[in-house]
Coordinates of C-alpha atoms in Angstrom, one line a residue:
M1 CA 53.8 18.8 -83.5
T2 CA 53.4 18.0 -79.9
T3 CA 55.0 18.0 -76.4
E4 CA 55.5 16.1 -73.4
I5 CA 54.7 17.0 -69.8
V6 CA 55.5 14.8 -67.2
T7 CA 53.9 14.6 -64.1
Q8 CA 53.5 13.1 -60.7
G9 CA 50.3 12.3 -59.5
G10 CA 49.0 16.1 -61.3
G11 CA 48.1 14.5 -64.6
E12 CA 43.9 15.4 -64.2
A13 CA 44.5 19.1 -62.8
L14 CA 47.3 20.0 -65.1
Y15 CA 44.8 18.9 -68.0
Y16 CA 42.3 21.6 -66.9
I17 CA 44.9 24.2 -65.9
F18 CA 46.1 24.3 -69.6
N19 CA 42.8 23.9 -71.0
G20 CA 42.1 26.9 -69.1
V21 CA 45.1 28.8 -70.3
A22 CA 44.6 27.5 -73.8
M23 CA 41.0 29.2 -73.6
I24 CA 42.1 32.4 -72.4
I25 CA 45.1 33.2 -74.6
N26 CA 42.6 32.1 -78.0
S27 CA 40.1 34.5 -76.8
S28 CA 38.9 37.7 -78.3
A29 CA 39.4 39.7 -74.8
Y30 CA 42.6 38.3 -74.6
A31 CA 43.5 39.5 -77.4
D32 CA 42.1 42.7 -76.4
L33 CA 44.2 42.9 -73.5
T34 CA 47.5 42.4 -75.8
A35 CA 46.5 45.6 -77.3
I36 CA 45.7 47.9 -74.8
S37 CA 49.3 46.7 -72.8
L38 CA 50.6 47.4 -76.5
V39 CA 48.8 50.9 -76.5
F40 CA 49.9 51.3 -72.8
A41 CA 53.5 50.4 -73.7
A42 CA 53.8 52.8 -76.8
A43 CA 52.5 55.6 -75.1
W44 CA 54.9 55.2 -72.0
V45 CA 58.4 54.6 -74.4
G46 CA 56.6 57.7 -76.0
F47 CA 56.9 59.5 -72.8
K48 CA 60.1 59.1 -72.3
M49 CA 61.4 59.5 -75.8
S50 CA 60.1 63.7 -75.1
F51 CA 61.9 64.3 -72.5
N52 CA 65.2 62.5 -73.7
I53 CA 66.2 61.1 -77.3
S54 CA 68.7 59.1 -75.7
N55 CA 66.6 56.5 -74.7
I56 CA 66.4 55.4 -78.1
R57 CA 68.1 52.5 -76.9
E58 CA 66.1 50.6 -74.4
I59 CA 63.2 51.9 -76.8
S60 CA 64.8 49.3 -79.1
L61 CA 65.0 47.1 -76.8
W62 CA 61.6 46.8 -75.4
F63 CA 60.4 47.2 -78.9
G64 CA 62.2 43.7 -80.0
G65 CA 61.4 42.3 -77.2
F66 CA 57.8 42.7 -77.9
L67 CA 58.4 41.3 -80.8
I68 CA 60.4 38.1 -80.0
F69 CA 58.2 37.6 -77.2
Y70 CA 54.4 38.4 -79.0
Q71 CA 56.0 36.0 -81.7
G72 CA 57.9 33.4 -80.0
L73 CA 56.0 32.7 -77.2
L74 CA 52.4 33.5 -77.8
V75 CA 51.4 33.4 -81.7
P76 CA 52.6 29.9 -82.5
K77 CA 50.7 26.8 -80.7
T78 CA 51.4 23.6 -80.2
T79 CA 49.6 20.5 -78.8
I80 CA 50.7 19.2 -75.3
L81 CA 50.6 15.6 -73.8
I82 CA 50.6 15.0 -70.3
S83 CA 51.5 11.4 -68.7
D84 CA 51.0 10.7 -64.8
K85 CA 54.0 8.1 -63.1
F86 CA 51.9 7.6 -61.0
D87 CA 49.2 6.8 -63.3
P88 CA 51.0 4.8 -66.8
S89 CA 47.3 4.3 -68.1
Y90 CA 46.5 7.9 -67.8
H91 CA 47.3 10.7 -70.9
A92 CA 45.4 13.5 -72.3
T93 CA 46.0 15.7 -74.9
V94 CA 45.1 19.8 -75.0
D95 CA 45.3 21.8 -78.1
N96 CA 46.4 25.6 -79.2
V97 CA 49.1 26.2 -75.6
P98 CA 50.7 28.7 -76.6
Y99 CA 54.7 27.3 -77.4
G100 CA 56.2 29.6 -74.6
L101 CA 54.0 28.0 -71.5
A102 CA 54.3 24.3 -73.2
F103 CA 58.1 25.3 -74.3
F104 CA 59.2 25.7 -70.4
A105 CA 57.0 24.1 -68.9
S106 CA 58.0 20.4 -71.0
Y107 CA 61.8 21.3 -70.2
T108 CA 60.9 21.9 -66.1
S109 CA 58.7 19.2 -66.2
A110 CA 61.5 16.6 -67.2
I111 CA 63.7 17.8 -64.9
G112 CA 61.4 17.4 -61.9
N113 CA 60.9 13.8 -63.6
G114 CA 64.6 13.3 -64.2
L115 CA 65.8 14.4 -60.4
A116 CA 63.2 11.6 -59.0
E117 CA 64.3 8.9 -61.0
L118 CA 68.0 9.6 -60.0
F119 CA 67.0 9.5 -55.7
D120 CA 64.7 6.3 -56.5
Q121 CA 68.2 5.4 -58.5
A122 CA 70.4 6.9 -55.7
A123 CA 68.0 4.6 -52.5
A124 CA 68.0 1.3 -54.5
L125 CA 64.6 0.8 -53.8
P126 CA 63.0 -1.9 -56.2
G127 CA 61.9 -1.1 -59.4
D128 CA 58.0 -1.8 -58.1
L129 CA 58.4 0.5 -55.0
S130 CA 60.1 3.9 -56.7
Y131 CA 58.5 7.5 -56.4
S132 CA 58.7 7.5 -60.3
K133 CA 56.4 4.8 -60.4
S134 CA 54.5 4.2 -57.9
G135 CA 54.2 7.4 -55.7
M136 CA 54.9 8.4 -52.5
L137 CA 55.9 5.9 -50.3
M138 CA 53.5 3.3 -51.8
G139 CA 55.2 0.5 -50.2
S140 CA 55.0 2.2 -46.9
K141 CA 50.8 2.9 -47.5
V142 CA 50.6 -1.1 -49.1
M143 CA 52.0 -1.7 -45.8
R144 CA 50.1 0.1 -44.1
D145 CA 46.7 -1.1 -45.5
I146 CA 48.0 -4.1 -44.8
Q147 CA 48.2 -3.3 -41.1
K148 CA 44.7 -2.5 -40.7
M149 CA 43.0 -5.0 -43.4
Q150 CA 40.1 -7.2 -41.6
I151 CA 38.9 -10.4 -42.3
M152 CA 36.2 -9.7 -44.9
D153 CA 34.3 -12.6 -44.6
V154 CA 31.0 -11.8 -42.1
N155 CA 31.0 -16.2 -41.4
F156 CA 34.6 -16.3 -40.7
A157 CA 34.9 -13.1 -39.0
A158 CA 32.3 -13.5 -36.5
N159 CA 33.8 -17.5 -36.0
M160 CA 37.3 -16.0 -35.8
N161 CA 36.0 -13.5 -32.8
N162 CA 33.8 -16.5 -30.8
Y163 CA 37.6 -18.7 -31.2
I164 CA 39.2 -15.5 -29.6
E165 CA 37.4 -14.8 -27.3
N166 CA 36.2 -19.1 -26.0
C167 CA 39.4 -20.7 -26.4
V168 CA 42.4 -18.2 -26.1
F169 CA 40.9 -15.5 -23.7
M170 CA 38.9 -17.6 -21.3
S171 CA 41.4 -20.2 -21.2
G172 CA 44.5 -18.2 -20.3
A173 CA 46.3 -20.3 -23.0
I174 CA 48.5 -17.6 -24.4
S175 CA 50.6 -15.0 -21.9
Y176 CA 51.4 -11.0 -23.1
S177 CA 54.7 -12.1 -23.7
E178 CA 53.7 -14.6 -26.4
L179 CA 50.7 -12.2 -28.0
A180 CA 53.7 -9.5 -28.1
E181 CA 56.5 -11.5 -29.4
S182 CA 54.9 -14.2 -31.6
D183 CA 55.6 -13.1 -35.8
N184 CA 53.2 -15.7 -36.3
L185 CA 49.5 -15.3 -34.1
W186 CA 48.0 -18.5 -35.9
E187 CA 50.9 -20.7 -36.1
L188 CA 50.6 -19.8 -32.7
V189 CA 47.3 -20.6 -31.8
K190 CA 47.3 -23.5 -33.1
S191 CA 50.5 -24.4 -31.1
K192 CA 48.4 -24.5 -27.9
K193 CA 46.9 -27.5 -25.8
I194 CA 43.6 -25.7 -25.8
A195 CA 43.2 -26.2 -30.3
N196 CA 43.1 -30.1 -29.3
S197 CA 40.7 -29.4 -26.5
T198 CA 37.0 -30.5 -26.4
A199 CA 36.2 -28.9 -23.2
L200 CA 35.6 -25.8 -24.6
G201 CA 33.9 -24.5 -27.4
I202 CA 31.9 -21.9 -29.2
D203 CA 28.7 -21.6 -31.4
Y204 CA 29.8 -22.2 -34.5
I205 CA 28.4 -20.0 -38.3
N206 CA 28.4 -22.7 -40.9
K207 CA 27.4 -20.4 -44.1
E208 CA 24.0 -22.9 -45.5
I209 CA 21.2 -23.8 -42.9
D210 CA 21.7 -27.5 -42.0
D211 CA 18.6 -29.4 -42.4
A212 CA 17.3 -28.8 -39.1
G213 CA 16.8 -25.4 -39.8
N214 CA 20.0 -24.0 -38.2
K215 CA 22.5 -21.8 -39.7
T216 CA 25.0 -22.5 -35.9
Q217 CA 26.6 -25.5 -34.6
Y218 CA 28.3 -26.0 -31.1
L219 CA 31.6 -26.8 -31.7
S220 CA 34.3 -27.8 -29.6
C221 CA 38.2 -25.6 -29.9
K222 CA 39.4 -28.5 -31.8
E223 CA 37.0 -28.8 -34.7
A224 CA 36.8 -24.9 -34.8
L225 CA 40.0 -24.7 -35.5
T226 CA 39.4 -27.4 -38.3
K227 CA 36.9 -25.6 -40.1
I228 CA 38.7 -22.1 -39.3
S229 CA 41.5 -23.5 -41.1
D230 CA 40.4 -24.4 -43.9
L231 CA 39.1 -21.0 -45.0
W232 CA 42.0 -19.0 -44.4
D233 CA 42.9 -19.8 -48.1
E234 CA 40.5 -17.9 -49.5
E235 CA 40.5 -15.0 -47.6
I236 CA 43.4 -13.9 -48.4
D237 CA 43.3 -14.1 -51.6
N238 CA 40.1 -12.1 -51.4
Q239 CA 42.2 -9.5 -49.6
T240 CA 45.1 -9.4 -52.1
I241 CA 43.1 -8.9 -54.8
S242 CA 40.8 -6.4 -53.1
L243 CA 44.2 -4.8 -52.2
Y244 CA 45.5 -4.5 -55.1
N245 CA 42.2 -3.2 -56.8
K246 CA 42.3 -0.1 -54.2
T247 CA 46.3 0.6 -54.8
F248 CA 46.5 0.6 -58.4
S249 CA 44.3 1.5 -61.5
Q250 CA 45.0 -0.6 -63.6
N251 CA 42.3 -3.1 -65.1
L252 CA 44.0 -6.7 -64.3
N253 CA 42.5 -10.0 -64.1
D254 CA 42.0 -11.8 -60.9
Y255 CA 44.5 -14.0 -60.9
T256 CA 47.1 -11.4 -62.5
A257 CA 46.1 -8.8 -60.1
E258 CA 46.9 -11.1 -57.2
S259 CA 50.4 -12.3 -58.8
F260 CA 51.5 -9.0 -59.0
M261 CA 50.1 -7.9 -55.4
E262 CA 52.1 -11.1 -54.2
N263 CA 55.2 -10.6 -55.3
F264 CA 55.3 -6.1 -54.4
I265 CA 54.2 -7.0 -50.8
N266 CA 57.0 -9.6 -50.3
Q267 CA 59.5 -6.8 -52.5
T268 CA 57.8 -3.9 -49.8
H269 CA 58.2 -6.3 -46.7
N270 CA 62.4 -7.7 -47.4
Y271 CA 62.5 -3.7 -48.4
L272 CA 61.2 -1.9 -45.9
I273 CA 61.9 -4.6 -42.7
N274 CA 64.6 -7.0 -44.2
S275 CA 62.3 -9.8 -43.4
S276 CA 61.5 -12.4 -46.3
K277 CA 58.0 -13.8 -45.4
D278 CA 55.7 -14.5 -47.8
S279 CA 52.9 -12.5 -48.8
Q280 CA 50.2 -15.0 -47.4
D281 CA 51.7 -15.2 -44.0
I282 CA 52.0 -11.3 -43.7
I283 CA 48.8 -10.5 -44.6
K284 CA 47.3 -13.9 -42.1
Q285 CA 49.7 -12.2 -39.6
N286 CA 47.9 -9.0 -40.1
L287 CA 43.9 -10.4 -40.1
M288 CA 45.0 -11.8 -36.7
I289 CA 46.8 -8.8 -35.1
N290 CA 43.1 -7.0 -35.4
A291 CA 41.1 -9.7 -35.0
F292 CA 42.4 -10.3 -31.7
K293 CA 41.8 -6.4 -31.7
N294 CA 38.4 -6.5 -32.2
A295 CA 37.8 -9.2 -29.8
E296 CA 36.1 -8.9 -26.8
I297 CA 39.0 -8.8 -24.3
S298 CA 39.0 -9.4 -20.9
G299 CA 42.5 -8.8 -18.7
S300 CA 45.1 -5.8 -18.0
Q301 CA 47.3 -8.1 -19.9
Y302 CA 45.6 -7.8 -23.1
S303 CA 44.6 -4.0 -22.6
E304 CA 48.3 -3.4 -22.2
V305 CA 48.9 -4.9 -26.0
I306 CA 46.1 -3.1 -27.5
T307 CA 46.9 0.3 -26.3
A308 CA 50.6 -0.2 -27.8
I309 CA 48.9 -1.3 -30.6
E310 CA 46.7 1.9 -30.4
T311 CA 50.0 4.5 -30.0
K312 CA 51.3 3.0 -33.4
N313 CA 48.5 3.6 -34.8
S314 CA 48.3 6.9 -33.9
F315 CA 51.5 7.6 -35.5
E316 CA 50.7 5.9 -38.5
R317 CA 48.0 8.5 -39.1
S318 CA 50.6 11.1 -38.6
A319 CA 52.5 9.8 -41.5
A320 CA 49.8 9.2 -43.4
Q321 CA 48.6 13.1 -43.4
A322 CA 51.7 13.8 -45.1
T323 CA 52.0 11.5 -47.3
T324 CA 48.8 12.4 -48.6
W325 CA 49.3 16.5 -48.7
L326 CA 53.1 16.7 -49.9
P327 CA 52.1 15.8 -53.6
L328 CA 48.7 17.5 -53.5
A329 CA 51.2 20.8 -52.2
R330 CA 53.7 20.0 -55.1
T331 CA 50.6 20.2 -58.1
A332 CA 48.9 22.8 -56.7
I333 CA 52.2 25.1 -57.3
E334 CA 52.7 24.0 -59.6
A335 CA 49.3 24.1 -61.4
M336 CA 49.5 27.9 -60.0
L337 CA 52.7 28.3 -62.1
Y338 CA 51.9 27.1 -65.2
G339 CA 48.4 28.8 -64.7
I340 CA 49.7 32.5 -64.2
F341 CA 51.1 32.9 -67.6
P342 CA 48.8 34.6 -69.5
F343 CA 48.8 37.4 -67.2
I344 CA 53.0 37.4 -66.7
F345 CA 52.6 37.3 -70.5
L346 CA 50.8 40.8 -70.9
I347 CA 54.1 42.1 -68.5
F348 CA 56.2 40.8 -70.9
L349 CA 55.2 43.6 -73.3
L350 CA 56.1 47.0 -71.0
P351 CA 59.3 48.4 -70.7
M352 CA 60.5 46.3 -68.4
G353 CA 59.2 43.1 -69.8
V354 CA 62.5 42.0 -70.4
K355 CA 63.7 41.9 -66.9
I356 CA 60.5 40.3 -65.9
F357 CA 61.4 37.6 -68.5

């Protein structure tokens, strides 16, 4: 007989707790403790009977309770199956768990899971964003991770940094208001006259060393912009796959993982921000925001933008702490309640055990 216990994020912790409980309950030391509790209880009721024979009803109630608790909660053993909603691939079994503990744990976990699904349904979250499937504020976590994205390709990052410094900041091509209000910074950069300028340029870093033994070459802003534009598709693909691997535990091939993550980002962005921007545009925009942040900024107007970004990030970090620790606190309390069963059961065997139960 197998009993299922459903948890949200606490699968591994509960596995070790139930293993520990099963080991304690089935040990000879616990059998001795049970016998000691029985002897103590019998001495207690015998002492009360010696003073008042009318306590026979109370004594009968204790003895009946003892038989029910011992034979119903402790003696029967079952196997429990632990399922973690946050990690669909996680399943663990624990044998020889007392049926009493498994029974109550199964029903209380089912109630908790049912409530989580009801709240998901009431909030009308898209399926992939629901708490019971993805975890605490999973959509918000993904969007926060996207906001922290940095260009992964080292050469691409260096070239973008040089371009922003020499072709944007040095020329003063983009004003403070444009930078603060634009929802597509890359298109904003491309729309400026400096994008076609041959007067300014950068030391562009190539992937390969040329015949002359040089890895860098001087390119005008116009030429550099063309080369940088060709790097976006590969960078965004790598970012999307990396984000999937960071967020979800299921192993998928790169094509499937990328498609899944693109759909997840689109749903999340549309639900949280009420915008139907494509996932590639969302990632590109955040990469550009951080590229501007990382570039050496001169001038007070750009410094104000960075100050605003840092202020927003500090609030996001506070929210991140809550979304991290709340599920852990819930798991700790759940594990504690299951873990005290061996100690509480000994009290059930005493004359006041029925009231304690």
